[in-house]
Structure formats: C-alpha cells, structure tokens
Amino acid sequence: MMKALRTAVCLLAAFGILAPARAKVRQLSPAMLQQRIAAWAEPHVSEDHHEGQYMRQGCSHANLEQLPDWKGLPVKVCTYTDTQFPKNPVKATAYLLFPSADQLASWIVNACVDAGRDDLTTCTGRLASRLWMASNAQFPVAGYVVEPAQDKKWKYPNEPYCFLFRDGVSVTTASYPDTTHAVDKACGPPAAAFEAPVKAFSYGRPVSATRKSYTAAGGTGDVGDADLRSPQWAFAVGQAFRAGWRAERNLLFRAAVADLSACDGNIWTDERIPSSCQ
C-alpha cells in the first residue's frame, strides 16, 4: 500500500527520526509538542517544500462533480510520475488532500491527549512517524497510488503495482476487480476512480487506522465485515477525514494511537525500527 518503505530510511533521517536520542525522553506539554510537530512538518508538507510527498506533482484544483462528498475541500488532482523503479517509471493520476503542518500537529497531539496517554512525547513521536511512513501525509481521495508488490509471492514481485484508492482506503471496483501491476508504464482504467467500491481493504489513511481501532476510538460509521472487505469501511474513513478537516481533532488519528508500537519508529529519538517489523 502506501506504507513506503522505499523512502522510509532517508525520510526518517530527514525528519530527525534517526537523530541522536536524549538520555531520557522529556515529557513536554501538549502546547509545546504541537509547536514542535508543526515545525517538524512544515518544510515537508508546505506548498513550496514537500520532500517525500511523491504524488504532489502536476497538481491543480480538482473538479469534484464526480466526487460530490468532497466538495468544499481543497482537493487537488495530481498527475505524477512515480520513479521508485528507475527503469520502469509509472504515470498515474490521484485526487489528493494535503493537510497543513498545523493541522497535522493538532490532530497528532490531541489524539494522544484524548487517548489518555501519559507519555505524550513518545505517543506523538510514534504517531508522527506512523503518519509519514504510512502516507507521507497525503490523503488519497480517489485514484491510483503506485507501490511495490506487497508480497514476494505476487506474480510480479519486482514491478510497480497500481493500488486504487477511494476515500483514503485501497479498494476494488467493477472495472478494477484486482490490484494489478502497471501496464505500459501507466495505471488505469481512469474511470475506476469514480466507481463505487466493491471491496475496501484494511487501512484508512493517512495513519493506517483499522476497522477495529476506528470503532474502539468511538467511530460510529458502518465499517462492514473485515473478512469480506466490505466497502462501507471506505465511506466511514472518508466521512471521518472530512469531519476532521476543519477541526482540532481527527478520529482516524485517535484510532491509530491504539496500534502504536516500536514498529512505527519515533521522530524524537534514534530508536531503531526492529527488523522483525519489516
């Protein structure tokens, strides 16, 4: 999916995630953490500087006639070239939202506060790291996200695959029934981006919330059956993200707190991600 291990090491270093650790993680106030996270994110998610946001290419304001639920939000349509496979670059189009540094900082800190975490510094550090590795702070409203095969058992383990997203979740539709590798260096069909999902997979972007964590965090939307990959989950994620856009809190971030672990890294320390997480 969008858990971009291909960029994780260099981006974690760029954000100071692999910087020298303090002897002891100092617990900071929510207000101080929010300021620091905003400063951490600003150079990488701003309009002028967005290193690592690999889909933020060729972007313009989106016509949302075919995505009416998203009207009123600053959705961009971006036609980008993914170069993770230098000999096989892939062109794709996605409809995206790019939260600001201040939005991200507020959502991260309030998620940890609302979860009742005493270790706010560690919680926010892990959640910020999880956000970056899961999505590079890009929210896919609709369209294709290019990623490597998720398993060496896939038919083309060394080629780029086109993951179709809708409302922040990887989905399939009537005309795109299976995730396939890129054909002729492109993803398609384009119309599939606007079709109703038939299946919705596990993770809700931008922080990889799950059906279980969403419900446990107080989410009331119908998430459907996880085993059947019911499409209701995509609608619930989209609704939650829209509700949080102009608010200080985002339910998807609160949901992700329950799943935080050493596998997520930590932007405040040099804590290494265990090899067992790969």
Coordinates of N, CA and C in Angstrom, one line a residue, residues 10 109 112 121 146 213 234 241 267:
C10 N 15.5 7.3 4.4 CA 16.0 8.6 4.1 C 15.1 9.7 4.7
V109 N -1.3 15.6 18.4 CA -1.3 15.8 19.8 C -2.6 15.6 20.5
C112 N -3.3 11.8 21.1 CA -2.6 11.2 22.2 C -3.2 11.7 23.5
T121 N 5.1 12.6 24.8 CA 6.2 12.8 23.9 C 6.4 11.5 23.1
V146 N 0.9 4.3 -6.7 CA 1.9 3.3 -7.2 C 2.8 2.9 -6.1
S213 N -9.7 -0.4 15.3 CA -9.3 0.7 16.1 C -10.2 1.9 15.9
A234 N -14.5 2.2 3.6 CA -14.0 3.4 2.8 C -14.9 4.6 3.1
F241 N -12.5 11.7 7.9 CA -11.5 12.6 7.5 C -12.1 14.0 7.1
I267 N 9.9 10.0 16.0 CA 10.6 11.1 15.5 C 11.5 11.9 16.5

